[in-house]
Amino acid sequence: MRNAVQEKIGEMKDWLIETRRAIHMNPELGFEEVETSKLVAGYLEKFGLQVKTGMARTGVIGLLKGKKPGKTVAIRADMDALPLEEANQVPYRSRVKGKMHACGHDAHVAILLGVARLFSSMPDQVQGNIKWVFQPAEEGGGGGRLLTEEGVLENPKVDAIFGAHLFPDLTIGKVGIHEKEGLAATDRFVIKMIGSGAHGAYPHLSRDPIAAVGHLITQIHTIVSRNISPLDSAVITIGRVSGGTAFNIIPDEAEVLGTVRSLNQKVREELKSRMEQVTQGVAKSFDLDYGFDFQYGYPALINDPEMSRLVAAACGKGIGRENVEFIRPSMGGEDFAYYLEKVPGSFFRLGCRSEAKGIVNPFHSSRFDIDEDVLPFGVEVFARIIDEYLGLKLF
Ligand SMILES: [Zn+2]
Ligand SMILES: [Zn+2]
């Protein structure tokens, strides 16, 4: 038996699809989400929410103050697309060359707009406040960090925050929850081996950075296997090695770039300090100088276990316990981590995979697409979480 709230969500399905497709056809990269934020702000105003634009440049914040006082719960969607040419031949294909919503952020925006439409249609039934956070630049730009620095979690003070990401590994209709560790810290490094070049026929007159890089690569790969506990998770990936210009020239320098992933601060620091020691040691053994530049990226995303259990309980009731799974962390990154450093909350996954419809491609693929049934489903999931957290008893 569908109740009144589920009926309302069902009735907005066509509009949710239309909205998602409008955003999909006009993808905008991080901090350039001008049209997307206009669309979002337009709807939020139409729904009668308090709207604030211009935070973190293109961010849009909506606020619904309930009739009765209570806690403040925030929900967040990211709005940015990727620099990628869409390969799907669908009517709603990207209209912008070289840009595509290949991470599902178009759907995140549509889902949160659906939640706004739903709750703004029944303000009398809301006690406490609901805050909508539409953030720019999740894909590397750190829009979430900027928003937290600009005070998005204040006025009114947010008591808990929830966010979701579509997940093509999970079948449509399923919710995946990370109880505590959700995603990894995403750091990067640039290592330089600095020697002195010479003719390739006279290596003894050089201090060869290329030979040193060969040793550096193998030694770096022992850090995760020999220095980190097998019960912890860590990744070091070297993504680029460069140096030299010709077959008979030993260059002055060679460079190694890569990414480092970890799920807690202790491992993060261990990785960094061991990498620097290895770099120093290799450089010394080849009589070279070195450069070691380690740049911290997004922190690890750590859910509040109590909030994760609240998500599981809220979803379990109407969606069915069999459709709610606790899933392992991923070594990907997500700037929702910045909100979770400040307030308790939970970041979870919404299945968008459909074997039957051929929707099976991974994130960031030129063929990524979603089962649009996830749109009303996502609205219901967020509505249930808000209902549970604020104690509204709508379902
Ligand atoms: Zn992405
Ligand atoms: Zn994403």
mmCIF file of C-alpha atoms and ligand atoms in Angstrom:
data_model
loop_
_atom_site.group_PDB
_atom_site.id
_atom_site.type_symbol
_atom_site.label_atom_id
_atom_site.label_comp_id
_atom_site.label_asym_id
_atom_site.label_seq_id
_atom_site.Cartn_x
_atom_site.Cartn_y
_atom_site.Cartn_z
ATOM 1 C CA MET A 1 0.000 0.000 0.000
ATOM 2 C CA ARG A 2 1.436 3.333 -1.071
ATOM 3 C CA ASN A 3 0.788 6.163 1.339
ATOM 4 C CA ALA A 4 0.148 9.817 0.476
ATOM 5 C CA VAL A 5 3.833 10.752 0.433
ATOM 6 C CA GLN A 6 4.687 7.898 -1.908
ATOM 7 C CA GLU A 7 1.791 8.979 -4.153
ATOM 8 C CA LYS A 8 3.209 12.501 -4.329
ATOM 9 C CA ILE A 9 6.651 11.183 -5.223
ATOM 10 C CA GLY A 10 5.179 8.903 -7.874
ATOM 11 C CA GLU A 11 3.358 11.843 -9.437
ATOM 12 C CA MET A 12 6.583 13.803 -9.893
ATOM 13 C CA LYS A 13 8.420 11.071 -11.799
ATOM 14 C CA ASP A 14 8.048 12.645 -15.264
ATOM 15 C CA TRP A 15 9.187 16.008 -13.939
ATOM 16 C CA LEU A 16 12.197 14.400 -12.212
ATOM 17 C CA ILE A 17 13.236 12.753 -15.484
ATOM 18 C CA GLU A 18 12.719 15.967 -17.438
ATOM 19 C CA THR A 19 14.792 17.911 -14.895
ATOM 20 C CA ARG A 20 17.615 15.382 -14.855
ATOM 21 C CA ARG A 21 17.701 15.357 -18.660
ATOM 22 C CA ALA A 22 17.742 19.158 -18.863
ATOM 23 C CA ILE A 23 20.810 19.168 -16.619
ATOM 24 C CA HIS A 24 22.335 16.218 -18.481
ATOM 25 C CA MET A 25 22.067 18.028 -21.815
ATOM 26 C CA ASN A 26 23.842 21.096 -20.466
ATOM 27 C CA PRO A 27 26.792 19.801 -18.435
ATOM 28 C CA GLU A 28 29.020 22.353 -16.722
ATOM 29 C CA LEU A 29 32.434 21.771 -15.146
ATOM 30 C CA GLY A 30 33.407 22.589 -11.551
ATOM 31 C CA PHE A 31 32.814 26.234 -10.502
ATOM 32 C CA GLU A 32 31.214 26.903 -13.906
ATOM 33 C CA GLU A 33 27.766 25.575 -12.929
ATOM 34 C CA VAL A 34 26.097 28.876 -13.803
ATOM 35 C CA GLU A 35 23.068 27.568 -15.694
ATOM 36 C CA THR A 36 22.679 24.590 -13.363
ATOM 37 C CA SER A 37 22.605 26.873 -10.319
ATOM 38 C CA LYS A 38 20.094 29.156 -12.035
ATOM 39 C CA LEU A 39 17.851 26.171 -12.680
ATOM 40 C CA VAL A 40 18.223 25.006 -9.073
ATOM 41 C CA ALA A 41 17.649 28.453 -7.543
ATOM 42 C CA GLY A 42 14.644 28.967 -9.821
ATOM 43 C CA TYR A 43 12.948 25.818 -8.586
ATOM 44 C CA LEU A 44 13.792 26.427 -4.931
ATOM 45 C CA GLU A 45 12.282 29.921 -5.157
ATOM 46 C CA LYS A 46 9.228 28.547 -6.897
ATOM 47 C CA PHE A 47 8.827 26.027 -4.058
ATOM 48 C CA GLY A 48 8.924 28.913 -1.573
ATOM 49 C CA LEU A 49 12.191 28.069 0.183
ATOM 50 C CA GLN A 50 14.671 30.630 1.494
ATOM 51 C CA VAL A 51 17.376 30.650 -1.170
ATOM 52 C CA LYS A 52 20.978 31.781 -0.992
ATOM 53 C CA THR A 53 23.185 31.846 -4.098
ATOM 54 C CA GLY A 54 26.842 32.640 -4.715
ATOM 55 C CA MET A 55 28.343 30.544 -1.910
ATOM 56 C CA ALA A 56 31.533 28.871 -3.148
ATOM 57 C CA ARG A 57 30.886 30.840 -6.370
ATOM 58 C CA THR A 58 28.112 28.723 -7.930
ATOM 59 C CA GLY A 59 26.652 26.980 -4.879
ATOM 60 C CA VAL A 60 22.941 27.251 -4.042
ATOM 61 C CA ILE A 61 21.513 26.775 -0.560
ATOM 62 C CA GLY A 62 17.838 26.268 0.207
ATOM 63 C CA LEU A 63 16.169 26.373 3.614
ATOM 64 C CA LEU A 64 12.758 25.215 4.735
ATOM 65 C CA LYS A 65 11.855 26.286 8.258
ATOM 66 C CA GLY A 66 9.283 23.989 9.767
ATOM 67 C CA LYS A 67 6.197 25.253 11.579
ATOM 68 C CA LYS A 68 7.479 23.800 14.834
ATOM 69 C CA PRO A 69 11.036 24.074 16.185
ATOM 70 C CA GLY A 70 13.353 21.100 16.015
ATOM 71 C CA LYS A 71 16.674 19.927 14.697
ATOM 72 C CA THR A 72 18.238 21.048 11.416
ATOM 73 C CA VAL A 73 19.069 18.383 8.882
ATOM 74 C CA ALA A 74 21.020 19.085 5.684
ATOM 75 C CA ILE A 75 21.168 17.123 2.451
ATOM 76 C CA ARG A 76 23.689 17.720 -0.285
ATOM 77 C CA ALA A 77 24.035 17.220 -4.050
ATOM 78 C CA ASP A 78 27.024 17.980 -6.248
ATOM 79 C CA MET A 79 26.385 19.721 -9.583
ATOM 80 C CA ASP A 80 29.524 19.442 -11.718
ATOM 81 C CA ALA A 81 30.139 17.419 -14.877
ATOM 82 C CA LEU A 82 33.326 15.956 -16.373
ATOM 83 C CA PRO A 83 35.553 16.868 -19.314
ATOM 84 C CA LEU A 84 34.525 13.888 -21.415
ATOM 85 C CA GLU A 85 32.739 13.405 -24.755
ATOM 86 C CA GLU A 86 29.484 11.459 -24.365
ATOM 87 C CA ALA A 87 29.277 8.306 -26.482
ATOM 88 C CA ASN A 88 25.621 7.491 -25.710
ATOM 89 C CA GLN A 89 23.205 8.038 -28.598
ATOM 90 C CA VAL A 90 20.177 9.026 -26.525
ATOM 91 C CA PRO A 91 17.734 11.915 -27.065
ATOM 92 C CA TYR A 92 19.061 13.627 -23.931
ATOM 93 C CA ARG A 93 22.729 13.268 -24.965
ATOM 94 C CA SER A 94 25.075 16.068 -23.854
ATOM 95 C CA ARG A 95 24.748 19.128 -26.086
ATOM 96 C CA VAL A 96 28.151 20.434 -25.059
ATOM 97 C CA LYS A 97 31.182 19.099 -26.842
ATOM 98 C CA GLY A 98 33.747 17.520 -24.561
ATOM 99 C CA LYS A 99 31.607 17.746 -21.415
ATOM 100 C CA MET A 100 29.378 15.126 -19.891
ATOM 101 C CA HIS A 101 27.566 14.196 -16.714
ATOM 102 C CA ALA A 102 29.378 10.865 -16.433
ATOM 103 C CA CYS A 103 29.262 10.643 -12.637
ATOM 104 C CA GLY A 104 25.515 11.025 -12.138
ATOM 105 C CA HIS A 105 25.621 14.458 -10.500
ATOM 106 C CA ASP A 106 22.742 15.479 -12.803
ATOM 107 C CA ALA A 107 20.628 12.858 -11.022
ATOM 108 C CA HIS A 108 21.854 13.973 -7.582
ATOM 109 C CA VAL A 109 20.570 17.482 -8.349
ATOM 110 C CA ALA A 110 17.224 16.226 -9.680
ATOM 111 C CA ILE A 111 16.701 14.000 -6.630
ATOM 112 C CA LEU A 112 17.336 16.832 -4.169
ATOM 113 C CA LEU A 113 15.016 19.113 -6.142
ATOM 114 C CA GLY A 114 12.397 16.383 -5.836
ATOM 115 C CA VAL A 115 12.884 16.322 -2.069
ATOM 116 C CA ALA A 116 12.484 20.127 -2.027
ATOM 117 C CA ARG A 117 9.273 19.917 -4.033
ATOM 118 C CA LEU A 118 7.932 17.225 -1.717
ATOM 119 C CA PHE A 119 8.590 18.919 1.627
ATOM 120 C CA SER A 120 7.650 22.400 0.413
ATOM 121 C CA SER A 121 4.226 20.974 -0.444
ATOM 122 C CA MET A 122 3.647 20.120 3.214
ATOM 123 C CA PRO A 123 5.478 22.690 5.384
ATOM 124 C CA ASP A 124 2.940 22.224 8.178
ATOM 125 C CA GLN A 125 4.160 18.697 8.678
ATOM 126 C CA VAL A 126 7.793 19.716 9.129
ATOM 127 C CA GLN A 127 9.207 20.298 12.575
ATOM 128 C CA GLY A 128 12.762 21.597 12.583
ATOM 129 C CA ASN A 129 14.592 22.779 9.487
ATOM 130 C CA ILE A 130 15.703 21.185 6.265
ATOM 131 C CA LYS A 131 18.671 22.655 4.444
ATOM 132 C CA TRP A 132 19.536 21.839 0.838
ATOM 133 C CA VAL A 133 23.164 22.143 -0.214
ATOM 134 C CA PHE A 134 23.805 22.220 -3.975
ATOM 135 C CA GLN A 135 27.554 22.348 -4.218
ATOM 136 C CA PRO A 136 29.919 23.062 -7.089
ATOM 137 C CA ALA A 137 33.085 21.251 -8.053
ATOM 138 C CA GLU A 138 33.141 17.848 -6.404
ATOM 139 C CA GLU A 139 35.379 16.392 -9.129
ATOM 140 C CA GLY A 140 38.673 17.593 -7.714
ATOM 141 C CA GLY A 141 37.756 21.230 -7.061
ATOM 142 C CA GLY A 142 36.831 20.804 -3.412
ATOM 143 C CA GLY A 143 33.574 22.769 -3.555
ATOM 144 C CA GLY A 144 32.567 21.033 -0.338
ATOM 145 C CA ARG A 145 35.623 22.376 1.489
ATOM 146 C CA LEU A 146 34.882 25.919 0.321
ATOM 147 C CA LEU A 147 31.251 25.694 1.400
ATOM 148 C CA THR A 148 32.155 24.487 4.876
ATOM 149 C CA GLU A 149 34.721 27.303 5.165
ATOM 150 C CA GLU A 150 32.071 29.802 4.074
ATOM 151 C CA GLY A 151 29.774 28.601 6.848
ATOM 152 C CA VAL A 152 27.205 26.473 5.043
ATOM 153 C CA LEU A 153 26.760 24.425 8.213
ATOM 154 C CA GLU A 154 25.795 27.516 10.253
ATOM 155 C CA ASN A 155 22.648 29.718 10.380
ATOM 156 C CA PRO A 156 20.864 27.635 11.300
ATOM 157 C CA LYS A 157 23.453 25.261 12.686
ATOM 158 C CA VAL A 158 23.243 21.894 10.958
ATOM 159 C CA ASP A 159 22.857 18.950 13.372
ATOM 160 C CA ALA A 160 23.341 16.202 10.786
ATOM 161 C CA ILE A 161 24.028 15.931 7.078
ATOM 162 C CA PHE A 162 23.271 13.225 4.520
ATOM 163 C CA GLY A 163 24.473 12.744 0.973
ATOM 164 C CA ALA A 164 24.221 10.058 -1.656
ATOM 165 C CA HIS A 165 26.035 9.002 -4.768
ATOM 166 C CA LEU A 166 24.564 6.847 -7.481
ATOM 167 C CA PHE A 167 26.363 3.536 -7.709
ATOM 168 C CA PRO A 168 26.512 1.539 -10.948
ATOM 169 C CA ASP A 169 27.735 -1.560 -9.089
ATOM 170 C CA LEU A 170 24.418 -1.785 -7.219
ATOM 171 C CA THR A 171 21.154 -2.781 -8.850
ATOM 172 C CA ILE A 172 18.342 -0.242 -9.042
ATOM 173 C CA GLY A 173 16.190 -0.342 -5.918
ATOM 174 C CA LYS A 174 19.081 -1.042 -3.584
ATOM 175 C CA VAL A 175 20.757 1.228 -1.056
ATOM 176 C CA GLY A 176 24.385 0.658 -0.067
ATOM 177 C CA ILE A 177 25.580 2.024 3.251
ATOM 178 C CA HIS A 178 29.107 2.499 4.531
ATOM 179 C CA GLU A 179 28.847 2.098 8.272
ATOM 180 C CA LYS A 180 31.984 4.107 9.092
ATOM 181 C CA GLU A 181 34.855 4.377 6.581
ATOM 182 C CA GLY A 182 33.308 5.259 3.231
ATOM 183 C CA LEU A 183 35.911 6.629 0.863
ATOM 184 C CA ALA A 184 39.611 7.287 0.923
ATOM 185 C CA ALA A 185 41.806 10.310 1.439
ATOM 186 C CA THR A 186 43.060 11.258 -2.017
ATOM 187 C CA ASP A 187 46.571 12.674 -1.852
ATOM 188 C CA ARG A 188 49.023 13.142 -4.684
ATOM 189 C CA PHE A 189 52.762 13.398 -5.075
ATOM 190 C CA VAL A 190 55.442 14.664 -7.411
ATOM 191 C CA ILE A 191 58.917 13.216 -6.915
ATOM 192 C CA LYS A 192 61.917 14.549 -8.786
ATOM 193 C CA MET A 193 65.260 12.827 -9.119
ATOM 194 C CA ILE A 194 67.759 15.544 -9.855
ATOM 195 C CA GLY A 195 71.186 14.645 -11.199
ATOM 196 C CA SER A 196 73.336 15.915 -14.015
ATOM 197 C CA GLY A 197 73.090 14.898 -17.619
ATOM 198 C CA ALA A 198 75.710 13.651 -20.036
ATOM 199 C CA HIS A 199 76.169 11.815 -23.337
ATOM 200 C CA GLY A 200 74.577 8.358 -23.222
ATOM 201 C CA ALA A 201 77.903 6.810 -24.115
ATOM 202 C CA TYR A 202 79.625 8.302 -21.057
ATOM 203 C CA PRO A 203 77.347 7.465 -18.101
ATOM 204 C CA HIS A 204 80.235 7.779 -15.661
ATOM 205 C CA LEU A 205 80.225 11.512 -16.358
ATOM 206 C CA SER A 206 76.576 11.808 -15.366
ATOM 207 C CA ARG A 207 74.525 11.434 -12.208
ATOM 208 C CA ASP A 208 71.735 9.488 -13.857
ATOM 209 C CA PRO A 209 68.163 10.248 -12.669
ATOM 210 C CA ILE A 210 66.613 7.596 -14.962
ATOM 211 C CA ALA A 211 68.447 4.685 -13.318
ATOM 212 C CA ALA A 212 67.419 6.081 -9.931
ATOM 213 C CA VAL A 213 63.759 6.292 -10.944
ATOM 214 C CA GLY A 214 63.860 2.589 -11.845
ATOM 215 C CA HIS A 215 64.844 1.762 -8.263
ATOM 216 C CA LEU A 216 62.436 4.317 -6.834
ATOM 217 C CA ILE A 217 59.475 2.671 -8.579
ATOM 218 C CA THR A 218 60.195 -0.782 -7.170
ATOM 219 C CA GLN A 219 60.941 0.520 -3.674
ATOM 220 C CA ILE A 220 57.810 2.660 -3.504
ATOM 221 C CA HIS A 221 55.782 -0.427 -4.290
ATOM 222 C CA THR A 222 57.087 -2.165 -1.183
ATOM 223 C CA ILE A 223 55.655 0.483 1.158
ATOM 224 C CA VAL A 224 52.068 -0.790 1.135
ATOM 225 C CA SER A 225 53.123 -4.444 1.295
ATOM 226 C CA ARG A 226 55.953 -4.083 3.908
ATOM 227 C CA ASN A 227 55.165 -1.021 6.039
ATOM 228 C CA ILE A 228 51.373 -0.860 6.282
ATOM 229 C CA SER A 229 49.505 -3.410 8.362
ATOM 230 C CA PRO A 230 47.807 -6.025 6.172
ATOM 231 C CA LEU A 231 44.618 -5.191 8.086
ATOM 232 C CA ASP A 232 44.685 -1.561 6.914
ATOM 233 C CA SER A 233 43.919 -0.375 3.392
ATOM 234 C CA ALA A 234 46.269 1.731 1.303
ATOM 235 C CA VAL A 235 47.097 2.386 -2.343
ATOM 236 C CA ILE A 236 50.086 4.033 -3.959
ATOM 237 C CA THR A 237 49.753 4.295 -7.730
ATOM 238 C CA ILE A 238 52.374 5.855 -9.955
ATOM 239 C CA GLY A 239 50.464 7.370 -12.849
ATOM 240 C CA ARG A 240 53.208 9.103 -14.792
ATOM 241 C CA VAL A 241 56.950 8.752 -15.226
ATOM 242 C CA SER A 242 58.766 11.265 -17.361
ATOM 243 C CA GLY A 243 62.262 12.410 -18.144
ATOM 244 C CA GLY A 244 64.689 12.640 -20.991
ATOM 245 C CA THR A 245 64.553 13.745 -24.609
ATOM 246 C CA ALA A 246 66.556 11.344 -26.792
ATOM 247 C CA PHE A 247 68.092 7.865 -26.960
ATOM 248 C CA ASN A 248 71.640 9.024 -26.367
ATOM 249 C CA ILE A 249 71.168 11.708 -23.749
ATOM 250 C CA ILE A 250 71.131 11.175 -19.991
ATOM 251 C CA PRO A 251 68.855 13.943 -18.705
ATOM 252 C CA ASP A 252 69.363 16.178 -15.693
ATOM 253 C CA GLU A 253 66.038 15.254 -14.104
ATOM 254 C CA ALA A 254 63.273 12.685 -14.095
ATOM 255 C CA GLU A 255 59.843 12.956 -12.499
ATOM 256 C CA VAL A 256 57.347 10.533 -11.010
ATOM 257 C CA LEU A 257 53.687 11.450 -10.320
ATOM 258 C CA GLY A 258 51.061 9.482 -8.525
ATOM 259 C CA THR A 259 48.152 9.165 -6.137
ATOM 260 C CA VAL A 260 48.061 7.910 -2.549
ATOM 261 C CA ARG A 261 44.893 6.565 -0.895
ATOM 262 C CA SER A 262 44.186 5.707 2.718
ATOM 263 C CA LEU A 263 41.222 5.345 5.046
ATOM 264 C CA ASN A 264 42.639 6.880 8.194
ATOM 265 C CA GLN A 265 45.005 9.612 9.293
ATOM 266 C CA LYS A 266 47.591 7.276 10.820
ATOM 267 C CA VAL A 267 48.077 5.319 7.603
ATOM 268 C CA ARG A 268 47.990 8.561 5.623
ATOM 269 C CA GLU A 269 50.916 9.969 7.584
ATOM 270 C CA GLU A 270 52.826 6.673 7.508
ATOM 271 C CA LEU A 271 52.558 6.530 3.731
ATOM 272 C CA LYS A 272 53.788 10.076 3.384
ATOM 273 C CA SER A 273 56.770 9.699 5.696
ATOM 274 C CA ARG A 274 57.865 6.326 4.250
ATOM 275 C CA MET A 275 57.621 7.708 0.724
ATOM 276 C CA GLU A 276 59.864 10.591 1.629
ATOM 277 C CA GLN A 277 62.380 8.263 3.349
ATOM 278 C CA VAL A 278 62.495 5.978 0.301
ATOM 279 C CA THR A 279 62.929 8.942 -2.028
ATOM 280 C CA GLN A 280 65.731 10.308 0.132
ATOM 281 C CA GLY A 281 67.432 6.917 0.343
ATOM 282 C CA VAL A 282 67.298 6.219 -3.386
ATOM 283 C CA ALA A 283 68.552 9.713 -4.195
ATOM 284 C CA LYS A 284 71.427 9.319 -1.744
ATOM 285 C CA SER A 285 72.442 5.932 -3.112
ATOM 286 C CA PHE A 286 72.698 7.436 -6.623
ATOM 287 C CA ASP A 287 74.369 10.625 -5.405
ATOM 288 C CA LEU A 288 71.395 12.708 -6.550
ATOM 289 C CA ASP A 289 69.331 15.538 -5.193
ATOM 290 C CA TYR A 290 65.596 15.103 -4.989
ATOM 291 C CA GLY A 291 62.314 16.941 -4.812
ATOM 292 C CA PHE A 292 59.430 15.533 -2.778
ATOM 293 C CA ASP A 293 56.117 17.328 -3.058
ATOM 294 C CA PHE A 294 53.208 15.658 -1.273
ATOM 295 C CA GLN A 295 49.858 17.406 -1.718
ATOM 296 C CA TYR A 296 46.983 16.571 0.588
ATOM 297 C CA GLY A 297 43.686 16.145 -1.239
ATOM 298 C CA TYR A 298 40.253 15.261 0.142
ATOM 299 C CA PRO A 299 40.348 13.668 3.600
ATOM 300 C CA ALA A 300 38.970 10.174 4.169
ATOM 301 C CA LEU A 301 35.182 10.120 4.307
ATOM 302 C CA ILE A 302 34.161 8.806 7.712
ATOM 303 C CA ASN A 303 30.481 8.285 8.411
ATOM 304 C CA ASP A 304 28.997 8.503 11.865
ATOM 305 C CA PRO A 305 27.959 4.882 12.560
ATOM 306 C CA GLU A 306 24.845 6.020 14.407
ATOM 307 C CA MET A 307 23.736 8.093 11.405
ATOM 308 C CA SER A 308 24.494 5.177 9.071
ATOM 309 C CA ARG A 309 22.282 2.948 11.184
ATOM 310 C CA LEU A 310 19.592 5.634 11.015
ATOM 311 C CA VAL A 311 19.801 5.525 7.193
ATOM 312 C CA ALA A 312 19.541 1.721 7.294
ATOM 313 C CA ALA A 313 16.562 1.836 9.648
ATOM 314 C CA ALA A 314 14.777 4.562 7.663
ATOM 315 C CA CYS A 315 15.244 2.724 4.364
ATOM 316 C CA GLY A 316 14.605 -0.718 5.804
ATOM 317 C CA LYS A 317 11.045 0.187 6.817
ATOM 318 C CA GLY A 318 9.530 1.028 3.461
ATOM 319 C CA ILE A 319 12.081 -0.147 0.945
ATOM 320 C CA GLY A 320 12.633 -3.530 2.493
ATOM 321 C CA ARG A 321 15.537 -4.757 4.560
ATOM 322 C CA GLU A 322 16.626 -7.022 1.727
ATOM 323 C CA ASN A 323 17.325 -3.918 -0.370
ATOM 324 C CA VAL A 324 19.578 -2.276 2.196
ATOM 325 C CA GLU A 325 23.162 -3.492 2.268
ATOM 326 C CA PHE A 326 26.132 -2.491 4.353
ATOM 327 C CA ILE A 327 28.988 -2.240 1.866
ATOM 328 C CA ARG A 328 32.758 -2.046 2.130
ATOM 329 C CA PRO A 329 34.605 1.241 1.695
ATOM 330 C CA SER A 330 35.969 2.321 -1.658
ATOM 331 C CA MET A 331 39.426 3.757 -2.334
ATOM 332 C CA GLY A 332 37.857 6.489 -4.454
ATOM 333 C CA GLY A 333 37.469 9.946 -2.932
ATOM 334 C CA GLU A 334 34.556 12.283 -2.236
ATOM 335 C CA ASP A 335 34.582 15.810 -0.865
ATOM 336 C CA PHE A 336 31.488 15.118 1.260
ATOM 337 C CA ALA A 337 34.260 14.177 3.716
ATOM 338 C CA TYR A 338 34.638 17.880 4.590
ATOM 339 C CA TYR A 339 31.074 18.141 5.908
ATOM 340 C CA LEU A 340 31.547 14.964 7.943
ATOM 341 C CA GLU A 341 34.628 16.451 9.593
ATOM 342 C CA LYS A 342 32.318 19.103 11.075
ATOM 343 C CA VAL A 343 28.974 17.426 11.758
ATOM 344 C CA PRO A 344 27.750 13.848 12.085
ATOM 345 C CA GLY A 345 26.135 12.332 9.047
ATOM 346 C CA SER A 346 26.241 9.562 6.532
ATOM 347 C CA PHE A 347 27.089 9.214 2.867
ATOM 348 C CA PHE A 348 25.457 6.296 1.098
ATOM 349 C CA ARG A 349 24.933 4.776 -2.351
ATOM 350 C CA LEU A 350 21.880 4.473 -4.533
ATOM 351 C CA GLY A 351 21.884 1.597 -7.024
ATOM 352 C CA CYS A 352 21.395 2.770 -10.630
ATOM 353 C CA ARG A 353 22.378 -0.382 -12.508
ATOM 354 C CA SER A 354 19.950 -2.246 -14.729
ATOM 355 C CA GLU A 355 21.176 -5.314 -16.606
ATOM 356 C CA ALA A 356 17.790 -5.575 -18.339
ATOM 357 C CA LYS A 357 18.051 -2.057 -19.753
ATOM 358 C CA GLY A 358 21.757 -2.456 -20.589
ATOM 359 C CA ILE A 359 22.733 0.186 -18.035
ATOM 360 C CA VAL A 360 25.963 -1.325 -16.758
ATOM 361 C CA ASN A 361 28.779 1.109 -17.559
ATOM 362 C CA PRO A 362 31.076 2.459 -14.846
ATOM 363 C CA PHE A 363 31.450 6.036 -13.594
ATOM 364 C CA HIS A 364 33.538 8.382 -15.691
ATOM 365 C CA SER A 365 32.939 6.251 -18.784
ATOM 366 C CA SER A 366 31.727 7.948 -21.981
ATOM 367 C CA ARG A 367 28.884 5.402 -21.918
ATOM 368 C CA PHE A 368 27.814 5.957 -18.316
ATOM 369 C CA ASP A 369 24.063 6.241 -17.918
ATOM 370 C CA ILE A 370 21.542 5.574 -15.158
ATOM 371 C CA ASP A 371 18.256 3.792 -14.706
ATOM 372 C CA GLU A 372 16.015 6.823 -14.191
ATOM 373 C CA ASP A 373 13.821 4.855 -11.785
ATOM 374 C CA VAL A 374 16.518 5.894 -9.303
ATOM 375 C CA LEU A 375 15.124 9.453 -9.346
ATOM 376 C CA PRO A 376 11.821 8.866 -7.502
ATOM 377 C CA PHE A 377 13.532 6.119 -5.508
ATOM 378 C CA GLY A 378 16.217 8.568 -4.364
ATOM 379 C CA VAL A 379 13.571 11.135 -3.389
ATOM 380 C CA GLU A 380 11.844 8.533 -1.238
ATOM 381 C CA VAL A 381 15.103 7.460 0.396
ATOM 382 C CA PHE A 382 15.983 11.045 1.364
ATOM 383 C CA ALA A 383 12.405 11.705 2.478
ATOM 384 C CA ARG A 384 12.512 8.657 4.740
ATOM 385 C CA ILE A 385 15.864 9.700 6.218
ATOM 386 C CA ILE A 386 14.618 13.241 6.937
ATOM 387 C CA ASP A 387 11.386 11.814 8.337
ATOM 388 C CA GLU A 388 13.323 9.511 10.639
ATOM 389 C CA TYR A 389 15.834 12.142 11.729
ATOM 390 C CA LEU A 390 13.303 14.908 12.434
ATOM 391 C CA GLY A 391 10.730 12.453 13.796
ATOM 392 C CA LEU A 392 7.953 13.578 11.417
ATOM 393 C CA LYS A 393 6.103 10.262 11.045
ATOM 394 C CA LEU A 394 5.093 10.908 7.443
ATOM 395 C CA PHE A 395 5.308 7.296 6.364
HETATM 396 ZN ZN ZN B 1 33.109 11.404 -10.336
HETATM 397 ZN ZN ZN B 2 30.663 11.801 -8.456
#
